[in-house]
XYZ file of C-alpha atoms in Angstrom:
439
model
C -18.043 11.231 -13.627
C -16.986 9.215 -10.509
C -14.085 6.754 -10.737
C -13.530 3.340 -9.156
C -10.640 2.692 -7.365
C -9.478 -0.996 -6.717
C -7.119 -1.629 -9.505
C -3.924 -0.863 -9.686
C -2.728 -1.360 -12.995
C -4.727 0.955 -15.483
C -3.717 3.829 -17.243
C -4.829 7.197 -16.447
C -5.639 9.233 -19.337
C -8.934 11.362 -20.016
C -9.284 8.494 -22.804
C -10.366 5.824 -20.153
C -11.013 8.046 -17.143
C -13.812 5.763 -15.459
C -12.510 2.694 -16.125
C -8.725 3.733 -15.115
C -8.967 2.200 -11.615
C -10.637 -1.343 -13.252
C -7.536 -2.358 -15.197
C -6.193 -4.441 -13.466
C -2.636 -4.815 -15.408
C 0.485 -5.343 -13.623
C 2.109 -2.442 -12.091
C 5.003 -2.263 -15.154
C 2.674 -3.055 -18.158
C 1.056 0.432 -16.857
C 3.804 2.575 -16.829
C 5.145 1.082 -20.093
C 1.789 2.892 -21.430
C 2.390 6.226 -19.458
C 6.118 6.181 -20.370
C 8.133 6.130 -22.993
C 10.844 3.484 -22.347
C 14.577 5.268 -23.153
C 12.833 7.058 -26.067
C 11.059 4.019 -27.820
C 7.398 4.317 -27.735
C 5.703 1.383 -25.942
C 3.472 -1.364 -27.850
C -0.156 0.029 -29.083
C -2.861 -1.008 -26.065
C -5.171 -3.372 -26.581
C -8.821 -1.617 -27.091
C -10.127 -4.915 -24.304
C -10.723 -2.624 -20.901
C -8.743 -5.467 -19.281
C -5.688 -5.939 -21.374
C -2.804 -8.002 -21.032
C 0.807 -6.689 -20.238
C 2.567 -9.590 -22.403
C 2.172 -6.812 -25.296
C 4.104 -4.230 -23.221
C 6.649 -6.208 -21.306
C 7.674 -7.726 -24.677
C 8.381 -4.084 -25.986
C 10.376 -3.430 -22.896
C 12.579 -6.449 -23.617
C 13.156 -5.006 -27.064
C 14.551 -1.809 -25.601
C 18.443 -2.092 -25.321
C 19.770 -1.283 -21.478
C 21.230 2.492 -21.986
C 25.310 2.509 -21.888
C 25.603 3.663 -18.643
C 26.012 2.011 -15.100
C 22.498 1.254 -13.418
C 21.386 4.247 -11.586
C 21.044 3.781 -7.908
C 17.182 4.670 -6.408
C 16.907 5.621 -2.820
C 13.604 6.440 -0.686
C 13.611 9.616 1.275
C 14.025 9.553 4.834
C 11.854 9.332 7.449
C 11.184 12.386 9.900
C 10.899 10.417 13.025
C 13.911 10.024 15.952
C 13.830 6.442 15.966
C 16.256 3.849 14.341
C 14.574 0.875 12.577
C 14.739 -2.291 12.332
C 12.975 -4.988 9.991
C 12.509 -8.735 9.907
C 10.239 -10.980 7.285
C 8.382 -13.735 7.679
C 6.718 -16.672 6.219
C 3.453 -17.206 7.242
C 1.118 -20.388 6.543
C -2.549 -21.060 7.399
C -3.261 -24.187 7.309
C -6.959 -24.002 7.720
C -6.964 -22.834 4.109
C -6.010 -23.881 0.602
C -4.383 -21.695 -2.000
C -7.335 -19.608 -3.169
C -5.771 -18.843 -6.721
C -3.227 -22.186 -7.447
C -6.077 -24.863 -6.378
C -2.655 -27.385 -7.095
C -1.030 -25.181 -3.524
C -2.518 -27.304 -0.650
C -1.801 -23.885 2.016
C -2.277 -20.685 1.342
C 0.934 -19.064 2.776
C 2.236 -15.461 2.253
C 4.968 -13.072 4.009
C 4.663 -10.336 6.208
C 7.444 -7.625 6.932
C 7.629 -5.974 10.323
C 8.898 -1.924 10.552
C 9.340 -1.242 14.045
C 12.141 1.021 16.351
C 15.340 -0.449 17.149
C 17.318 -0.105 20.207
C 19.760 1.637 18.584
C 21.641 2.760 14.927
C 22.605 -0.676 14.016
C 25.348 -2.487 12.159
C 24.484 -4.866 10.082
C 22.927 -4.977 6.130
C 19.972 -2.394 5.520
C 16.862 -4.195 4.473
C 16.053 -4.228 0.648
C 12.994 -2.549 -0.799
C 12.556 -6.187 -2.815
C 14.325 -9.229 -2.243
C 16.342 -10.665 -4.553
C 14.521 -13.396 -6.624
C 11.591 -10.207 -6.238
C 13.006 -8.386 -8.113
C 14.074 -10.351 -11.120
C 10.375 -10.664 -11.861
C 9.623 -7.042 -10.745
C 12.008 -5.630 -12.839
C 11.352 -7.958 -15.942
C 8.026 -6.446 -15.812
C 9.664 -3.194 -18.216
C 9.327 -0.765 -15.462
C 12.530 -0.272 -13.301
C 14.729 -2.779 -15.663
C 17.561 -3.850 -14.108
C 20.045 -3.067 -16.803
C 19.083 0.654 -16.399
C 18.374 0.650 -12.469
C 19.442 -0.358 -8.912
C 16.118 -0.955 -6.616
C 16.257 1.065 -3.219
C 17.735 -0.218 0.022
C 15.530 0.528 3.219
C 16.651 2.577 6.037
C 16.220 -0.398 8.672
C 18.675 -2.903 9.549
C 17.355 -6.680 9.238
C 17.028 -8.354 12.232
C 18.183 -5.361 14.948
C 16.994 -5.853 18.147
C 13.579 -3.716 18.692
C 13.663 -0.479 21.145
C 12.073 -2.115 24.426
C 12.892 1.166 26.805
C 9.551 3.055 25.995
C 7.009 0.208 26.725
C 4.876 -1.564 24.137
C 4.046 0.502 20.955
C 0.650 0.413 18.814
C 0.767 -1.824 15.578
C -0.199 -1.118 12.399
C -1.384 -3.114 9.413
C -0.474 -2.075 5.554
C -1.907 -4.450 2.797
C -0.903 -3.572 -1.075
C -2.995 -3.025 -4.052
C -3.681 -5.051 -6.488
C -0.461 -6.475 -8.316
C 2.088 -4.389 -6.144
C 4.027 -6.150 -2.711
C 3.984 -5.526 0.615
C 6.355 -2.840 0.296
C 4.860 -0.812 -2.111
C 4.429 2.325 0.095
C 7.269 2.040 2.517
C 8.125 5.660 2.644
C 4.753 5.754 4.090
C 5.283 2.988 6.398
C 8.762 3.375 7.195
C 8.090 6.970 8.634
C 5.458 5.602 10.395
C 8.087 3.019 12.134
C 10.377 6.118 12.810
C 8.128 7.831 14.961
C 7.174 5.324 17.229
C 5.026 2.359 15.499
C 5.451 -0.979 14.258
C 4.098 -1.048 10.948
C 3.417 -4.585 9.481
C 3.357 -4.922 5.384
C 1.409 -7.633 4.117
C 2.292 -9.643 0.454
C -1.270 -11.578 -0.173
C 0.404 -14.460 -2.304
C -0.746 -14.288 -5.823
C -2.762 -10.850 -5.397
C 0.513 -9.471 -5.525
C 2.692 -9.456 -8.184
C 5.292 -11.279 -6.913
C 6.231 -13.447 -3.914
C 9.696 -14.628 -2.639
C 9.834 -16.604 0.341
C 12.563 -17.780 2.435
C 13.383 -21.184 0.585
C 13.949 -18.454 -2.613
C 10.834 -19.735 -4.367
C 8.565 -16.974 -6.014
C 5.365 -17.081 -6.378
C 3.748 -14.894 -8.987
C 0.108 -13.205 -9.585
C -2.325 -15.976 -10.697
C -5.779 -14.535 -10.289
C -8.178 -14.985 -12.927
C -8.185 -12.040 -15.891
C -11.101 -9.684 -14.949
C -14.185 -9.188 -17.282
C -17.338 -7.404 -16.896
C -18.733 -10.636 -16.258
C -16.478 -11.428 -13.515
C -15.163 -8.507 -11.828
C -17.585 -8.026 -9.154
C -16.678 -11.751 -8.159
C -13.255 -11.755 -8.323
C -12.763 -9.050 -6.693
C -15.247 -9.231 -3.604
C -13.196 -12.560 -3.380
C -9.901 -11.118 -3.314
C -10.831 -8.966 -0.196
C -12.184 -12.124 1.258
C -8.965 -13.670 1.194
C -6.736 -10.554 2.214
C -8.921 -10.443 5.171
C -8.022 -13.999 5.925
C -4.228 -12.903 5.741
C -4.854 -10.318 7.876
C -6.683 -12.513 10.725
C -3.630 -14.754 10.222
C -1.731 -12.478 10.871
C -3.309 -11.064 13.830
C -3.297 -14.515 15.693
C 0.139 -14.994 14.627
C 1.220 -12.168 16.685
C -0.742 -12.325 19.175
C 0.880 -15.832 19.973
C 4.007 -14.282 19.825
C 3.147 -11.657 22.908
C 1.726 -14.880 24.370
C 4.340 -16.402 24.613
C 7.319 -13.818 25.244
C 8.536 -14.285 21.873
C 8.737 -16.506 18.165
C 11.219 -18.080 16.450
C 12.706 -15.341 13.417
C 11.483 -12.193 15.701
C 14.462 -10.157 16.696
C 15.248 -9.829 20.514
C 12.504 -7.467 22.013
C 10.359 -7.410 19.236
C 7.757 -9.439 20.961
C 7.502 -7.722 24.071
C 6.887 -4.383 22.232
C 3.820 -5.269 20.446
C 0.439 -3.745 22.105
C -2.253 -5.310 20.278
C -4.729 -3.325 21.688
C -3.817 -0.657 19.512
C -4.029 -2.277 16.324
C -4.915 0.264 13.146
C -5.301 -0.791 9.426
C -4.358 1.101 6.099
C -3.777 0.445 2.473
C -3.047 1.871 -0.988
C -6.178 1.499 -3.375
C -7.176 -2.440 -2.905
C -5.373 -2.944 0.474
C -8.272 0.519 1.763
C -10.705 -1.895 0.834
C -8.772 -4.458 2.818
C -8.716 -2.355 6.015
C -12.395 -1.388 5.632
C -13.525 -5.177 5.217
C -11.130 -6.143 7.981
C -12.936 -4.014 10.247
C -16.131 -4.977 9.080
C -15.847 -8.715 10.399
C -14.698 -7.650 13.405
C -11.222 -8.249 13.488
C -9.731 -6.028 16.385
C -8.539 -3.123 14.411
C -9.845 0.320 16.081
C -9.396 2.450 13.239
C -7.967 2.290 9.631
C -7.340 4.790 6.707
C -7.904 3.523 2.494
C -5.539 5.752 0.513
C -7.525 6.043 -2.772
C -9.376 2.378 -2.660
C -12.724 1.900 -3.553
C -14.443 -0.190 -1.391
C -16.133 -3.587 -1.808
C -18.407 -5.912 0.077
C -20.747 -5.186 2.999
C -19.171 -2.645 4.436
C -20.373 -0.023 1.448
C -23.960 -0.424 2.927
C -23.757 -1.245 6.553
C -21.192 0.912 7.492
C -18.461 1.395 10.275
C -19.052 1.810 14.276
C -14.529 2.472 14.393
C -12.905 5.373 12.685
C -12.183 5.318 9.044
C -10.467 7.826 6.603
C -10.862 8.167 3.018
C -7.926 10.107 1.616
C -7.624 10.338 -2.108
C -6.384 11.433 -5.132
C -7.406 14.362 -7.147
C -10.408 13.363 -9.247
C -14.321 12.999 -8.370
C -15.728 11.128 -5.561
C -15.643 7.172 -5.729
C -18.848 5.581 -5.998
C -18.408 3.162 -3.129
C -17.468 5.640 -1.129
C -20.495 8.083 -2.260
C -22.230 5.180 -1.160
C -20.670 4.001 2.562
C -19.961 7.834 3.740
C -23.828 7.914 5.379
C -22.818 4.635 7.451
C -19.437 5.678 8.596
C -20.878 5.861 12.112
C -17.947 6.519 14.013
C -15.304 9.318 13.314
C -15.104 10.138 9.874
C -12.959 12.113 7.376
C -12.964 11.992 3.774
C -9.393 13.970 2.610
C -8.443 14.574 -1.318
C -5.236 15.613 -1.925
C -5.015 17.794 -5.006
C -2.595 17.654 -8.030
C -2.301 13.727 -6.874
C -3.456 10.569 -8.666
C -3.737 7.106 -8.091
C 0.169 5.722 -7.933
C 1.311 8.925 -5.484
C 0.199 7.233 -2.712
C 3.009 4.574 -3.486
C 6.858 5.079 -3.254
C 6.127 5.674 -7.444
C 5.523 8.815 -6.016
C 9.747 9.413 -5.307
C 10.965 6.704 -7.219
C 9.688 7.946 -10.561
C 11.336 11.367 -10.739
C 14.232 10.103 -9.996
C 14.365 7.379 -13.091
C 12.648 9.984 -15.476
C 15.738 11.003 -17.488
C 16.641 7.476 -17.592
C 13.337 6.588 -18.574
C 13.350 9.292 -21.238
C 9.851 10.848 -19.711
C 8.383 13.990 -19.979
C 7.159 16.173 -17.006
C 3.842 15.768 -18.658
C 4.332 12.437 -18.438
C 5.173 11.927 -15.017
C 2.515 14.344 -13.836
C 0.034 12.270 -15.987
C 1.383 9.432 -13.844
C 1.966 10.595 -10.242
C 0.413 14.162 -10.769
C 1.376 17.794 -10.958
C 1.659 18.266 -7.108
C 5.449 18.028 -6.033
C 6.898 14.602 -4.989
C 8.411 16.292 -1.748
C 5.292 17.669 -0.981
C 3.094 15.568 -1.819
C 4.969 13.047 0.882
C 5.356 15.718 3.490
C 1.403 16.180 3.376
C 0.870 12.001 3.470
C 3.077 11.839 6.125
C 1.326 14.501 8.242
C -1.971 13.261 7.379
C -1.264 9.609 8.565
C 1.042 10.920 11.727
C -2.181 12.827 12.891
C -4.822 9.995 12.334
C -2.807 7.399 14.027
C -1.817 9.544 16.412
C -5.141 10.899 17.336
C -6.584 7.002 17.003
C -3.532 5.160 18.392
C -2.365 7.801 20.985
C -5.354 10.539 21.724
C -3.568 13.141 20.759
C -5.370 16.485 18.968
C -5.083 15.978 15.369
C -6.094 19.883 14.041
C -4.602 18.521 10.192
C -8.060 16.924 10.232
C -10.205 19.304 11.438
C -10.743 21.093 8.370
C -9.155 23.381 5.678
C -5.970 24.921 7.188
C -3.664 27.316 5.140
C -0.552 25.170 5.915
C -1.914 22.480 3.815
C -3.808 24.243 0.706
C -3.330 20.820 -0.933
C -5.922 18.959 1.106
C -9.442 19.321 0.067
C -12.881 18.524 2.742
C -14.849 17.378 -0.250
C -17.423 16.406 2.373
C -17.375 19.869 3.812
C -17.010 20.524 7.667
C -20.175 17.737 8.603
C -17.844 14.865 9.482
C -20.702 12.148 10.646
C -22.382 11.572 13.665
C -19.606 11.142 16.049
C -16.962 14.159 16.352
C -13.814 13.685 17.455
């Protein structure tokens, strides 16, 4: 039975395995089902395919904190040599209304930019969430704040960026569905380390939550999926993440234009090589990267970590490299479908004894708030899998080092040239014929 991939939300049981990836709950409500919260079982699930997390969020509330300090979460650090910094920003296109809040006259959103600093700086480390983020985050049921500390970053805000080695490739992350723009920074922040600046993407709305500079935040608001209205909902969803990406885009590239931007950190500008632009995402934000290719936005190659993908692209294809790495379980449709018209380089990568969430910073963040959380290791491997968390990371990491760096940098990528016996984990489900052009 093939799976779809571009929710984030849904369980994933044997009980709904084909319609896991198309409940589109919010990121806690989800985990409320696959956990039990500090021994209490969670509220019964609705038997709608699309249910509501009001049921499970309110049986979170009920839970009383544990009588112990909030336990402190940290993200594993990154393998690279380089100090990072990080900045946010607030972004608004005014060619465009709010998609989703009709009453919003301008869609605007935030980006985050991961990139090497000049040096180990003082100064505070960035958070994982900002503050008024995190309130709603945490109220969610998953992570509550009573019981847990979110993760500092390894980057300090604002430090100036590393301008000795000349300008660096750029890479684009977009979230799935219902998570932020940081949902995967151990992914993105080793990118950063080794040489790249890595720019995280919150679509406003999409995600689940929103703070901008001014401390307002803005919370999901798209319309509850049926059968009836997935298709469209969805396909318009990519739509508008492609528009934040193209924003985006032209918002840096102004920035190299001109030498510079008000809220970039000294150097920041004059390190950007737009040129070298890549693309990747967790489950919704794949789809993102594929699209974003698709109408021609100047992205050379990008990788979808376990997100099925929508619109035109499924039938006409790709001339750039793509990757489709995913988790352990059958072949997506959409990409059963768009593998024949990946026309340029090609892989398609499965990473056994994974599932959907490991390709998020769920992946180390979960064991770490199990006991707290009173889970089983069934539970957690029902969750994030049975493959290690520290390995599991150490093969993303590799995988993603050698695409970009074969993409963004020419260098030989032999992690993708097959089955190796250093990394058992990583299945060729589409065998040794990669597609028409080798690289």
């Amino acid at each position: 039975m093939t799976t779809q991939r571009y929710g984030d939300h849904g369980t994933d049981g044997p009980e709904d395995r084909g319609l896991s990836r198309r409940r589109l709950m919010t990121g806690g409500g989800a985990l409320a089902v696959a956990l039990t919260v500090s021994g209490t079982a969670p509220a019964a699930a609705s038997t709608s395919a699309y249910t509501s997390t009001s049921a499970y969020a309110t049986a979170a509330a009920r839970t009383p904190a544990p009588p112990l300090p909030p336990q402190r979460l940290v993200l594993p650090v990154p393998t690279g040599r380089y100090p990072l910094g990080a900045v946010s920003l607030r972004l608004a296109d005014r060619s465009r209304r709010e998609p989703w809040v009709p009453s919003e006259p301008v869609r605007e959103f935030m980006v985050q930019i991961w990139y090497p600093a000049d040096r180990p700086a003082a100064g505070p480390r960035a958070p994982w969430m900002t503050a008024g983020a995190a309130r709603h985050f945490q109220s969610s049921g998953l992570l509550p704040a009573g019981s847990f500390l979110l993760p500092a970053t390894h980057a300090r805000e604002g430090a100036p960026a590393r301008t000795a080695d000349g300008r660096r490739p750029v890479i684009l992350y977009s979230h799935g569905h219902g998570q932020h723009r940081n949902s995967s920074l151990t992914l993105v922040e080793d990118l950063a380390s080794h040489g790249y600046v890595v720019v995280t993407l919150d679509h406003t709305h999409d995600a689940g939550q929103v703070e901008f500079p001014d401390g307002r935040v803005k919370t999901y608001a798209m319309p509850e999926l049926t059968p009836a209205n997935e298709q469209r909902v969805i396909g318009k969803a990519v739509d508008v993440r492609v528009a934040d990406v193209r924003c985006t885009l032209a918002t840096l590239g102004e920035a190299v234009r001109r030498g510079g931007a008000p809220g970039l950190p000294a150097g920041l500008a004059h390190v950007l090589d737009l040129r070298r632009t890549a693309a990747f995402g967790h489950s919704l934000g794949g789809a993102t990267a594929a699209a974003a290719m698709y109408a021609g936005l100047p992205v050379v190659a990008g990788a979808d970590l376990d997100g099925t993908l929508f619109g035109e692209v499924v039938t006409r294809g790709l001339d750039k490299p793509f990757m489709l790495f995913g988790a352990d379980t059958e072949d997506d449709t959409s990409w059963q479908s768009a593998w024949p018209h990946l026309r340029g380089w090609r892989r398609s990568l499965r990473l056994t004894g994974s599932r959907h969430f490991s390709f998020t910073d769920y992946e180390p963040l979960l064991p770490q708030a199990a006991a707290r959380l009173g889970a089983t290791p069934e539970q957690l491997a029902d969750f994030i899998g049975p493959l290690g968390w520290q390995r599991s990371l150490t093969v993303q990491r590799d995988v993603l080092l050698a695409f970009f760096g074969l993409h963004l940098h020419g260098r030989a990528a032999p992690l993708l040239d097959g089955p190796a016996p250093r990394y058992p984990e990583i299945l060729f489900p589409h065998g040794r014929a990669y597609g028409p052009v080798e690289g």
